[in-house]
Structure formats: structure tokens, C-alpha cells
mmCIF file of N, CA and C in Angstrom:
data_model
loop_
_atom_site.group_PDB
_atom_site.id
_atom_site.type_symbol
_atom_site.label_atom_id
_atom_site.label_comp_id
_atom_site.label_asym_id
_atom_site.label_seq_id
_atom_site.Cartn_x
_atom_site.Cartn_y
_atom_site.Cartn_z
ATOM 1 N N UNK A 1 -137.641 198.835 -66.815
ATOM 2 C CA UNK A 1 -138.736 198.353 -67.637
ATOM 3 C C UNK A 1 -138.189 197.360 -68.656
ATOM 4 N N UNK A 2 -138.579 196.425 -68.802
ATOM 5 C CA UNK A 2 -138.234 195.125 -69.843
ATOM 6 C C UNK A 2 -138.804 195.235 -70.705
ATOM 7 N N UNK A 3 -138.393 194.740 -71.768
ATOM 8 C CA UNK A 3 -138.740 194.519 -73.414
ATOM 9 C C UNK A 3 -139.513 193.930 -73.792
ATOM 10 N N UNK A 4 -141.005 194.494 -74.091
ATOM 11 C CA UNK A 4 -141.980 193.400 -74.861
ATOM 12 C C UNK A 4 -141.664 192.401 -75.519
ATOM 13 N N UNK A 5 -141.950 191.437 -75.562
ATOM 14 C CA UNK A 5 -141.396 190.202 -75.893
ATOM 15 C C UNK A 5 -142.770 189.695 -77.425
ATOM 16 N N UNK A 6 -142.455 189.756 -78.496
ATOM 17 C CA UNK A 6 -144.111 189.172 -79.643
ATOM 18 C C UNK A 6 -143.718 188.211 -79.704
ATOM 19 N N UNK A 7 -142.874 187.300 -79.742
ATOM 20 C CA UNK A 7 -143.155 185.912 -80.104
ATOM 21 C C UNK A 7 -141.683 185.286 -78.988
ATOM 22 N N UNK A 8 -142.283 184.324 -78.549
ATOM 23 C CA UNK A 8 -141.532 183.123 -77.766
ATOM 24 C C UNK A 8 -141.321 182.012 -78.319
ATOM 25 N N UNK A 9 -139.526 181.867 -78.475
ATOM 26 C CA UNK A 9 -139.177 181.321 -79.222
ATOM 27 C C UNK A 9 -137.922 180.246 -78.339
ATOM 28 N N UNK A 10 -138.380 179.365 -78.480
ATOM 29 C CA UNK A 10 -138.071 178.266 -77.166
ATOM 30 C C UNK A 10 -137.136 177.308 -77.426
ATOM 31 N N UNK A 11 -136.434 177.179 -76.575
ATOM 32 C CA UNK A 11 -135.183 175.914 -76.884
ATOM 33 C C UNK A 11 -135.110 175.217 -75.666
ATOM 34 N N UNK A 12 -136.053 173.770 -76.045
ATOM 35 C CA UNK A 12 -136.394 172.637 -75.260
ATOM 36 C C UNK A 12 -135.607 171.803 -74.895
ATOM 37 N N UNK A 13 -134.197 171.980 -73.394
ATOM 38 C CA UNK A 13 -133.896 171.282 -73.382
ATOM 39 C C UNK A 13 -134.534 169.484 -72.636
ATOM 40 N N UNK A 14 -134.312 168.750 -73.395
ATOM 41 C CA UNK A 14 -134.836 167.496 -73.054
ATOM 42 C C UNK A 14 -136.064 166.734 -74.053
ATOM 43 N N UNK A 15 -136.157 166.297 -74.340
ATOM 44 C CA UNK A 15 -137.492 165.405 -75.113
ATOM 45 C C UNK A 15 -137.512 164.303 -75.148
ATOM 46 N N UNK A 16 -137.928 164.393 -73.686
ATOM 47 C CA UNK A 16 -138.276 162.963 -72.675
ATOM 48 C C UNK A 16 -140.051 162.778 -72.433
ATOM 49 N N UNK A 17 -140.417 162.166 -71.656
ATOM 50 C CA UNK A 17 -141.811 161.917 -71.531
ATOM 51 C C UNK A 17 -142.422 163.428 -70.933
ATOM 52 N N UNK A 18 -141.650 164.519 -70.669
ATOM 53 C CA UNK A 18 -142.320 166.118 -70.125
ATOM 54 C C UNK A 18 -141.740 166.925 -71.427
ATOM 55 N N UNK A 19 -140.914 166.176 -71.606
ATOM 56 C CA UNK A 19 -140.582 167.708 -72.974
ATOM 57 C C UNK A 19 -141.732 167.250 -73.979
ATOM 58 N N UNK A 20 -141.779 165.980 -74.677
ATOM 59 C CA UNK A 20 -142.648 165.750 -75.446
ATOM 60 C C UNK A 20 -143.854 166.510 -75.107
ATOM 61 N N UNK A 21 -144.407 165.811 -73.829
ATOM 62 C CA UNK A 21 -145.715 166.210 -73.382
ATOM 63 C C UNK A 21 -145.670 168.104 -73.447
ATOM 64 N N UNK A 22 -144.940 168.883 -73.108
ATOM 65 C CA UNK A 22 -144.770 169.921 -73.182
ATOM 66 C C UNK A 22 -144.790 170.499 -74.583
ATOM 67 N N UNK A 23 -144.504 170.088 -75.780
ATOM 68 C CA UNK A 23 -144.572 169.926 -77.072
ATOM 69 C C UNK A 23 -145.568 169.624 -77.717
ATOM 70 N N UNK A 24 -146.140 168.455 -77.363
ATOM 71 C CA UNK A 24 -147.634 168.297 -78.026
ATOM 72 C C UNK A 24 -148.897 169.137 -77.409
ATOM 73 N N UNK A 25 -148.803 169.792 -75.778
ATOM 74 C CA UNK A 25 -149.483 170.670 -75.213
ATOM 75 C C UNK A 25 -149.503 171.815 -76.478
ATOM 76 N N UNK A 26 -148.368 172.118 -76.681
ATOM 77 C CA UNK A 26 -148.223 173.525 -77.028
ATOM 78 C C UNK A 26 -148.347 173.660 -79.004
ATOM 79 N N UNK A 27 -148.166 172.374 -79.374
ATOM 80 C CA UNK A 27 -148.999 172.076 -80.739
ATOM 81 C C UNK A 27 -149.839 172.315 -81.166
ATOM 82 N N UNK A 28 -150.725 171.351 -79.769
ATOM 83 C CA UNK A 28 -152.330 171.256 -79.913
ATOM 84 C C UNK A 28 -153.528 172.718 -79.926
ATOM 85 N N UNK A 29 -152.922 173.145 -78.744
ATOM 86 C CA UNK A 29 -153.200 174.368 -78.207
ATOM 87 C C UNK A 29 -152.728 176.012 -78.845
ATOM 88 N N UNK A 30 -151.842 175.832 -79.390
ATOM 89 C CA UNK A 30 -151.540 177.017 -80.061
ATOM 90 C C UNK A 30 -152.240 178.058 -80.873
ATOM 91 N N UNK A 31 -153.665 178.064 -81.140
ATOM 92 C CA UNK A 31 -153.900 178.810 -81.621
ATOM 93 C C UNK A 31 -155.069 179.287 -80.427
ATOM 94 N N UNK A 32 -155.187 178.867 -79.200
ATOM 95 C CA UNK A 32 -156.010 178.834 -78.080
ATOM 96 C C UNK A 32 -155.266 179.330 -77.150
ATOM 97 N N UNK A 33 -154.015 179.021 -77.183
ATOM 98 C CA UNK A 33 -152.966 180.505 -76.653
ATOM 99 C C UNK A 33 -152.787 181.724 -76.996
ATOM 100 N N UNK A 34 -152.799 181.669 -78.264
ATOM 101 C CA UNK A 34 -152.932 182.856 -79.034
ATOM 102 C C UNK A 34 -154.222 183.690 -78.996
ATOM 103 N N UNK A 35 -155.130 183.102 -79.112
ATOM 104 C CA UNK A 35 -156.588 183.965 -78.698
ATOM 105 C C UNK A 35 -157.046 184.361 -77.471
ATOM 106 N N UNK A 36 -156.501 183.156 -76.347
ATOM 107 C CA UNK A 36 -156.819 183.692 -75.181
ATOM 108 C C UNK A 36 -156.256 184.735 -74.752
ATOM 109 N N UNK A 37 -154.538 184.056 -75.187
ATOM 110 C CA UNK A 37 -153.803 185.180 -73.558
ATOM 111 C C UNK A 37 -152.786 186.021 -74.892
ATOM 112 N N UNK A 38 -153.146 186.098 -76.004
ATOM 113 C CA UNK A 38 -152.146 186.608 -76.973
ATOM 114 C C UNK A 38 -150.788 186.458 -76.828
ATOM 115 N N UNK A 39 -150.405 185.001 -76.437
ATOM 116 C CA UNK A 39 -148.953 184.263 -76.594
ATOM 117 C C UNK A 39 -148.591 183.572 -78.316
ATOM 118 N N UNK A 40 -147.818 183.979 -78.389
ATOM 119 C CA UNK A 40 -147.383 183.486 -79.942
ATOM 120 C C UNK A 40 -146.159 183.053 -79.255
ATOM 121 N N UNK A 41 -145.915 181.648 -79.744
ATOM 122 C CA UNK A 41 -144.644 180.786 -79.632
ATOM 123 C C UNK A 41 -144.304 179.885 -80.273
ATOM 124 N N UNK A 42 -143.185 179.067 -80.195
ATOM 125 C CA UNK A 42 -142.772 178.252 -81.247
ATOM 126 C C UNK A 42 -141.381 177.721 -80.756
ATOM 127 N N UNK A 43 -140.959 176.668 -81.185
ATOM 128 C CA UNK A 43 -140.088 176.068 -80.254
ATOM 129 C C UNK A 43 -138.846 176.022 -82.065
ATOM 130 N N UNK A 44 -137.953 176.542 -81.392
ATOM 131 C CA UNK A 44 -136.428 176.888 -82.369
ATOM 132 C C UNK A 44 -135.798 175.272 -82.220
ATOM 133 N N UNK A 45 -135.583 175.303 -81.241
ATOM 134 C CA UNK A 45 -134.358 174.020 -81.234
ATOM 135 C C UNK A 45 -135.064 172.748 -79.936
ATOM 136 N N UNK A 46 -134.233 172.002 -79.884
ATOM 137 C CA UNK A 46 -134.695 171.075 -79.248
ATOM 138 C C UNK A 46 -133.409 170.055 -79.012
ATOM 139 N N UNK A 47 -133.063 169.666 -77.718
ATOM 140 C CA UNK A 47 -131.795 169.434 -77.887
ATOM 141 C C UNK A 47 -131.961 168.561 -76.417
ATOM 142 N N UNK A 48 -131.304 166.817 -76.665
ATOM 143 C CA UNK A 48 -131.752 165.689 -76.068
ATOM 144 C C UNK A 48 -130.280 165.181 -76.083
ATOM 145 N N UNK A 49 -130.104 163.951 -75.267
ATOM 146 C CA UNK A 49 -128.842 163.371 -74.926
ATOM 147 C C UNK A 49 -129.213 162.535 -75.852
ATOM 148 N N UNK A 50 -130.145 161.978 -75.825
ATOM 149 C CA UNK A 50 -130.513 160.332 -76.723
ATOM 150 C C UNK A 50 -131.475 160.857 -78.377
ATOM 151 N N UNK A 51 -132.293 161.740 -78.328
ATOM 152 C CA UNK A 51 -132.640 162.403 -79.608
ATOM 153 C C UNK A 51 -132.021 162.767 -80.625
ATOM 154 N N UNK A 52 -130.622 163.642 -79.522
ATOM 155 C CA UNK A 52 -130.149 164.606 -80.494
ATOM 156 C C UNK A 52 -130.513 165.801 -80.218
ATOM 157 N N UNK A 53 -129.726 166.447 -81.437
ATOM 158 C CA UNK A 53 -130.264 167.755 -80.996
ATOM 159 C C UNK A 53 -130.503 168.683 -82.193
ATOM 160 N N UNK A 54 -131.639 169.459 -82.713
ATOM 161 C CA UNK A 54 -131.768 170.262 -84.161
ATOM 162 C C UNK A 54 -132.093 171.737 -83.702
ATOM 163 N N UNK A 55 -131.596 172.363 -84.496
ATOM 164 C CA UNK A 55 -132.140 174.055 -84.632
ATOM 165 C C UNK A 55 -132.264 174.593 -85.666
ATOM 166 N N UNK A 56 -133.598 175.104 -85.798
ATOM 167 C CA UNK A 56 -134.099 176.654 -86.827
ATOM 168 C C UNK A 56 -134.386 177.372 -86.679
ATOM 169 N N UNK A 57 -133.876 178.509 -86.798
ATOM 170 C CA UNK A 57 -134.252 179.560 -86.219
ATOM 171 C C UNK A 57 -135.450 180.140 -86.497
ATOM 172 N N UNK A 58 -136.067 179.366 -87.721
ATOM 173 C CA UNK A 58 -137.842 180.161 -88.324
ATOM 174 C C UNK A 58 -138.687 178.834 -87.360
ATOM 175 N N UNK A 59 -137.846 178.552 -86.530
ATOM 176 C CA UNK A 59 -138.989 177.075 -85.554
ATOM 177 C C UNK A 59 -138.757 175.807 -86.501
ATOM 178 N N UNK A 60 -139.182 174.938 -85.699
ATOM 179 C CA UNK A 60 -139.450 173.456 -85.721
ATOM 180 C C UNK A 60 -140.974 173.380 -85.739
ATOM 181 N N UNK A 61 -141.200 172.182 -87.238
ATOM 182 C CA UNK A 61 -141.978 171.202 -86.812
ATOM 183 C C UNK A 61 -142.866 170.708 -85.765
ATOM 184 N N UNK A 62 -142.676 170.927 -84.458
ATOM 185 C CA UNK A 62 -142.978 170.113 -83.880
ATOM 186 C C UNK A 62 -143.809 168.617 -84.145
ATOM 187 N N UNK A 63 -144.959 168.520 -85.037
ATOM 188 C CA UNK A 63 -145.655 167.183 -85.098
ATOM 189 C C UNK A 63 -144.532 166.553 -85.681
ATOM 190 N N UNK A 64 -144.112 166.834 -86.741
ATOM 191 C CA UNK A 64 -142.986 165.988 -87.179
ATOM 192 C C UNK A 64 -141.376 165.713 -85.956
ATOM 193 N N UNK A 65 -140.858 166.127 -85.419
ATOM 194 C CA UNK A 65 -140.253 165.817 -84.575
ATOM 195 C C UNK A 65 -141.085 165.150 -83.268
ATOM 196 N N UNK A 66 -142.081 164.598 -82.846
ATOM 197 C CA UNK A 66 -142.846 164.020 -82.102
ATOM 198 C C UNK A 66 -143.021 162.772 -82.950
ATOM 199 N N UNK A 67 -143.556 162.620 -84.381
ATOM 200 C CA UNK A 67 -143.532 161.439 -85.059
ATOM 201 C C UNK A 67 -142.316 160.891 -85.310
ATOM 202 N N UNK A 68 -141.443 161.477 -85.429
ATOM 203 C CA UNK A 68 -139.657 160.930 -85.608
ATOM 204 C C UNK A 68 -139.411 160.050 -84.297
ATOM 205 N N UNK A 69 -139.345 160.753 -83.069
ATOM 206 C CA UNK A 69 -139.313 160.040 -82.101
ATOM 207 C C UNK A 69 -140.286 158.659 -81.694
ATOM 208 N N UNK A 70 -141.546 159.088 -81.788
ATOM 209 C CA UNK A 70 -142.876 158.105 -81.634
ATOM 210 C C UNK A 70 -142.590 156.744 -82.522
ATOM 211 N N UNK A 71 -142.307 157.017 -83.996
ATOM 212 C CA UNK A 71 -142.325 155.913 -84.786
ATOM 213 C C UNK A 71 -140.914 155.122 -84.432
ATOM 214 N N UNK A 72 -140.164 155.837 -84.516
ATOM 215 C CA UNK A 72 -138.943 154.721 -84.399
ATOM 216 C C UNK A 72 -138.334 154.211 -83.182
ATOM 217 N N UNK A 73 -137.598 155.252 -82.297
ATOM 218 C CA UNK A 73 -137.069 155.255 -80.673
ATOM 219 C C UNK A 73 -135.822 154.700 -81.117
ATOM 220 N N UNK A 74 -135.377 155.510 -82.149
ATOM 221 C CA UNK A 74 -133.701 155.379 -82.226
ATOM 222 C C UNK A 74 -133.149 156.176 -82.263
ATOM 223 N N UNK A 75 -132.174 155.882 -81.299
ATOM 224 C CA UNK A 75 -131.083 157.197 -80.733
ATOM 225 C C UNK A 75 -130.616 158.070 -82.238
ATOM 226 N N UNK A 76 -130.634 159.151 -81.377
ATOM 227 C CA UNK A 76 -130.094 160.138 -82.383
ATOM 228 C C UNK A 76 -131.396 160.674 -83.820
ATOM 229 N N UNK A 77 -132.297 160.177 -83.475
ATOM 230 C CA UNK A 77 -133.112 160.310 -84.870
ATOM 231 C C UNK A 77 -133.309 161.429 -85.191
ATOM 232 N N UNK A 78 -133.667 162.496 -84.361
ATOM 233 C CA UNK A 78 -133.504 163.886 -84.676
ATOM 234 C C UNK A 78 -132.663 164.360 -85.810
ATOM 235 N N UNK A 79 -131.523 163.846 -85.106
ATOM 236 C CA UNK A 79 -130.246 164.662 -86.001
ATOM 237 C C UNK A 79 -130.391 163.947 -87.171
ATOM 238 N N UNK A 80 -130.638 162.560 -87.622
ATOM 239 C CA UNK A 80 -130.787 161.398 -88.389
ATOM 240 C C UNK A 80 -131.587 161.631 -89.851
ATOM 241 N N UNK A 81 -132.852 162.434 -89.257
ATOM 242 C CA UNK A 81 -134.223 162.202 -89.719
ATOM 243 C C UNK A 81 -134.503 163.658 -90.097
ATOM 244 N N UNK A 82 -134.337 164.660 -89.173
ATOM 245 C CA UNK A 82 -135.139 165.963 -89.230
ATOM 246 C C UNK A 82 -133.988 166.577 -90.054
ATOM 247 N N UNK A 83 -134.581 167.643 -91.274
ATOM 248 C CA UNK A 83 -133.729 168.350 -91.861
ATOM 249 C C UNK A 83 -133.605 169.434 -91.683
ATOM 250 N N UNK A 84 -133.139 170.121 -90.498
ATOM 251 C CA UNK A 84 -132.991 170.781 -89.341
ATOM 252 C C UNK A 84 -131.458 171.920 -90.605
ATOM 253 N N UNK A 85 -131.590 173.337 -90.315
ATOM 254 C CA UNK A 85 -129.956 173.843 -90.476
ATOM 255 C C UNK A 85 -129.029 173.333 -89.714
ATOM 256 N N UNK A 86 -129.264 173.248 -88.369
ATOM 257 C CA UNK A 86 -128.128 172.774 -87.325
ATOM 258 C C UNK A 86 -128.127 172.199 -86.735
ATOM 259 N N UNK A 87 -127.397 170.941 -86.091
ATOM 260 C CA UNK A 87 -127.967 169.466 -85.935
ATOM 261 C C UNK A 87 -126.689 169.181 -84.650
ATOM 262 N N UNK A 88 -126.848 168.289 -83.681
ATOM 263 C CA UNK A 88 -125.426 168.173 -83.275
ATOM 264 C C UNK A 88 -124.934 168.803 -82.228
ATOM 265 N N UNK A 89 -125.787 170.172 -82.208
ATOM 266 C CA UNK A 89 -125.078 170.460 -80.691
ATOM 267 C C UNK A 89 -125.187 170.342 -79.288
ATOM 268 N N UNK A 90 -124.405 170.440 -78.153
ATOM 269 C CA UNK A 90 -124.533 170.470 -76.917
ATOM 270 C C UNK A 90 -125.411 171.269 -76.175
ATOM 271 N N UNK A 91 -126.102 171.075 -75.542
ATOM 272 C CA UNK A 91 -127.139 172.265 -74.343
ATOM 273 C C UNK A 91 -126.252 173.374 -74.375
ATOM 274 N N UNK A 92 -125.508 173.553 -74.070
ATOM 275 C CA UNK A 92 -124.815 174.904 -73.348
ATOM 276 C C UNK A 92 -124.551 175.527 -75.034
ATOM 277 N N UNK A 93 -124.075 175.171 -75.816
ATOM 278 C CA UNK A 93 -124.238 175.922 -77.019
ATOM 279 C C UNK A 93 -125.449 176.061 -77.990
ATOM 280 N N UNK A 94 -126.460 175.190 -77.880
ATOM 281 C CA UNK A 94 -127.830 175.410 -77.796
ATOM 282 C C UNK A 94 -128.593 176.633 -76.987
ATOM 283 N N UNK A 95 -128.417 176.267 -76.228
ATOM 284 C CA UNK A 95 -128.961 177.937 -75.062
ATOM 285 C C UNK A 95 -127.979 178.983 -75.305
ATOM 286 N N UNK A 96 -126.874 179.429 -75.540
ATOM 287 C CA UNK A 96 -126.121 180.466 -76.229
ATOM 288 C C UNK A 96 -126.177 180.899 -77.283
ATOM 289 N N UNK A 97 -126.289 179.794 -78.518
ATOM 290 C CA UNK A 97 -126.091 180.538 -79.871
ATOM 291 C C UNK A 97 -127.275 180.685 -80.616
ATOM 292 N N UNK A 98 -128.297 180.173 -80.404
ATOM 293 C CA UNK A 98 -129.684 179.953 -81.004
ATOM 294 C C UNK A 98 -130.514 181.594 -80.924
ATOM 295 N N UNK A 99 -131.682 181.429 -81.631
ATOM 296 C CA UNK A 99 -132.207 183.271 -81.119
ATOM 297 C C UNK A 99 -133.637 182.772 -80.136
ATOM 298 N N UNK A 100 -133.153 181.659 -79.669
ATOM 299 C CA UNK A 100 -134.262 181.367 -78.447
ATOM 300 C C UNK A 100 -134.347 182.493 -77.273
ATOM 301 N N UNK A 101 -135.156 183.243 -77.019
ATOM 302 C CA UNK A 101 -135.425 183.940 -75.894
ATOM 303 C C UNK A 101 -135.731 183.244 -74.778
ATOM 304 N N UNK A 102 -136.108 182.074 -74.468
ATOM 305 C CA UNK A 102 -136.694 181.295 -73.874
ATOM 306 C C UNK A 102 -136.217 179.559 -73.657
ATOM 307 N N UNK A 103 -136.091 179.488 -72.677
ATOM 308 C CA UNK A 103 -135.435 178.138 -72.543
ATOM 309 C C UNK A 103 -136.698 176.948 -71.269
ATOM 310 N N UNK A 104 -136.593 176.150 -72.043
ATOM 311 C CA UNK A 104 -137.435 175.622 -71.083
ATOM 312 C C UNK A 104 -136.159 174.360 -70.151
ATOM 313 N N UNK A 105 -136.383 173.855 -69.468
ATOM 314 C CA UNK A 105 -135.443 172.811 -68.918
ATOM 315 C C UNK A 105 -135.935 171.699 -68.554
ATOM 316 N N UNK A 106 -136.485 170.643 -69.016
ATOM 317 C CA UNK A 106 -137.129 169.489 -68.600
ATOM 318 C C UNK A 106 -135.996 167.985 -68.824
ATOM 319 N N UNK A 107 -134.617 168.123 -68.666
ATOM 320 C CA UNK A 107 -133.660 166.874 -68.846
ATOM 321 C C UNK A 107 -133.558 166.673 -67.038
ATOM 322 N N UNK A 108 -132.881 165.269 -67.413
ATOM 323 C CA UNK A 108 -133.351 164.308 -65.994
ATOM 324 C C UNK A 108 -131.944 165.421 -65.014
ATOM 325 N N UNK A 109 -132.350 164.960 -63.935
ATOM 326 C CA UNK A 109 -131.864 165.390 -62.706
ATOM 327 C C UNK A 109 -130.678 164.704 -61.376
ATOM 328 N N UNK A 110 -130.185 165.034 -61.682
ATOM 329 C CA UNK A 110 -129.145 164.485 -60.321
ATOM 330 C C UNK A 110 -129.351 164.759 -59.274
ATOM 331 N N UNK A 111 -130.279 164.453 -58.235
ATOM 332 C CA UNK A 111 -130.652 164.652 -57.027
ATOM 333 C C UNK A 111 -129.548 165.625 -56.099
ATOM 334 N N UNK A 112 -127.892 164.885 -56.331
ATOM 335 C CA UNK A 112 -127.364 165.181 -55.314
ATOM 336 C C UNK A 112 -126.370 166.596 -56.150
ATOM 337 N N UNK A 113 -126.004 166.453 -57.266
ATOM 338 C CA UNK A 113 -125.320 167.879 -57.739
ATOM 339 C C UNK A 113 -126.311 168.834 -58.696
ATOM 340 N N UNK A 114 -127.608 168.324 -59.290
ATOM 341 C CA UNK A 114 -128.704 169.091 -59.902
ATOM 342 C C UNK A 114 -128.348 169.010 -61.242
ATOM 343 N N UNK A 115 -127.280 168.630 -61.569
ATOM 344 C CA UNK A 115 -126.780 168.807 -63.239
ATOM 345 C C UNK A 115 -127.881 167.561 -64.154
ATOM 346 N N UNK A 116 -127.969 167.912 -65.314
ATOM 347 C CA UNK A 116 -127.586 168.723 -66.173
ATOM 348 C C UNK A 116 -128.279 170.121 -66.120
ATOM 349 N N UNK A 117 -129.300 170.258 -65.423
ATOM 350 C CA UNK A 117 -130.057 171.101 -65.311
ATOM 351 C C UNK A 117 -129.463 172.352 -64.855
ATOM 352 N N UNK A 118 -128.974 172.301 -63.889
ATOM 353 C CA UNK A 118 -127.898 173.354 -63.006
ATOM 354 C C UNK A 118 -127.453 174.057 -64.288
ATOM 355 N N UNK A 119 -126.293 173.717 -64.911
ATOM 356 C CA UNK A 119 -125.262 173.840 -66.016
ATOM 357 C C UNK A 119 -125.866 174.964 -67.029
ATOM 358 N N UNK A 120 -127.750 174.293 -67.198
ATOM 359 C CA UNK A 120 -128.437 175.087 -68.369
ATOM 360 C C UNK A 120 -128.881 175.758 -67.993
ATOM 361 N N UNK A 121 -129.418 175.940 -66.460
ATOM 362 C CA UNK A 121 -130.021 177.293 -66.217
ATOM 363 C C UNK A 121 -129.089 178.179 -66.003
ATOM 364 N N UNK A 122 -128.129 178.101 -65.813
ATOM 365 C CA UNK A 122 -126.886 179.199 -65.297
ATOM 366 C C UNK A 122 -126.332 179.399 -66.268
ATOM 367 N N UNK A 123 -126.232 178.895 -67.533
ATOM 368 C CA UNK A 123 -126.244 179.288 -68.762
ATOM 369 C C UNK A 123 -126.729 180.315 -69.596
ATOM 370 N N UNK A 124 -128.372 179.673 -68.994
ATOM 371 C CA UNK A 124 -129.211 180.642 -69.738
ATOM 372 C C UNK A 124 -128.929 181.974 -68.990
#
């Protein structure tokens, strides 16, 4: 038997045109998750090759890390811009050290070896 889970607490790797979109879904909608299907969630960290990467463990922002990216589209702005506790790290220590229960995986794909993706799910 597995462990009730009250709140889902997510570490997005990627925030590309599906992580975003996956982000502003879950913005918008959040209190329509919560009433329907009694999901409470919230996204901890968020962690990009070209973004950057931030973590809190009481959650992120999200609108504000969507406007960071939206307004400017300069590398690294995350880490730059957001005043994040922890800023800087790699996927694989992102999905290890964070108190994310939950990992989503939306970074691009290597057809022929699957990485980076491979790397983070076998991680997680």
C-alpha cells in the first residue's frame, strides 16, 4: 500500500514551449484542480539548460517565472532575475536533493540515445 500523497510538489525539468505550457496550465487552473479532483500542487524547482535553474522548497512563483522568461529571452534569467534560495543546479541534483515528490520531464530529446531525458528519469 503507498503513501497518500496531500500536496504535489514538482520539479519541472525543462521550460521550453511544453514546460511553460505545462506551467501556465497548472497556474491557471489550480484552484479547478483542487475542487474537482482534490489535487493540490505546486511546482518547487524548475531547472532548464538555457533558463537556468531555481528551487524553493515552499514553491515557485510560477506567473513570475513565466514573465521572466516571456519579457526578456535571456539565457540564464531564472538564475539572474528570480530570487529563488537555490539557483544553479544540474537536473540530476535537482531531482535528488529538492523535496519534489514529483518530477515532470519535458527537456528536448535525442532520438537515438533518449538523453537528457533517460539520465532524469532513472534518476528519479
Amino acid at each position: 500500500m503507498s503513501a497518500k500523497i496531500d500536496e504535489y510538489k514538482i520539479a519541472l525539468m525543462g521550460f521550453g514551449t511544453v514546460g511553460r505550457g505545462f506551467t501556465e496550465i497548472l497556474f491557471k487552473k489550480r484552484e479547478w484542480l483542487r475542487e474537482t479532483y482534490g489535487l493540490k500542487a505546486k511546482i518547487v524547482a524548475i531547472c532548464d539548460i538555457y533558463w537556468g535553474s531555481i528551487y524553493d522548497p515552499t514553491g515557485l512563483d510560477e506567473a513570475k517565472a513565466l514573465e521572466l522568461v516571456e519579457k526578456t529571452k535571456e539565457e540564464k534569467i531564472l538564475e539572474k532575475e528570480y530570487d529563488a534560495p537555490h539557483k544553479g543546479w544540474n537536473a540530476v541534483k535537482t531531482i535528488k536533493e529538492t523535496n519534489a515528490n514529483v518530477v515532470v520531464e519535458v527537456t528536448w530529446t535525442n532520438l537515438e540515445t533518449g538523453e537528457p531525458g533517460l539520465t532524469h528519469i532513472k534518476t528519479a
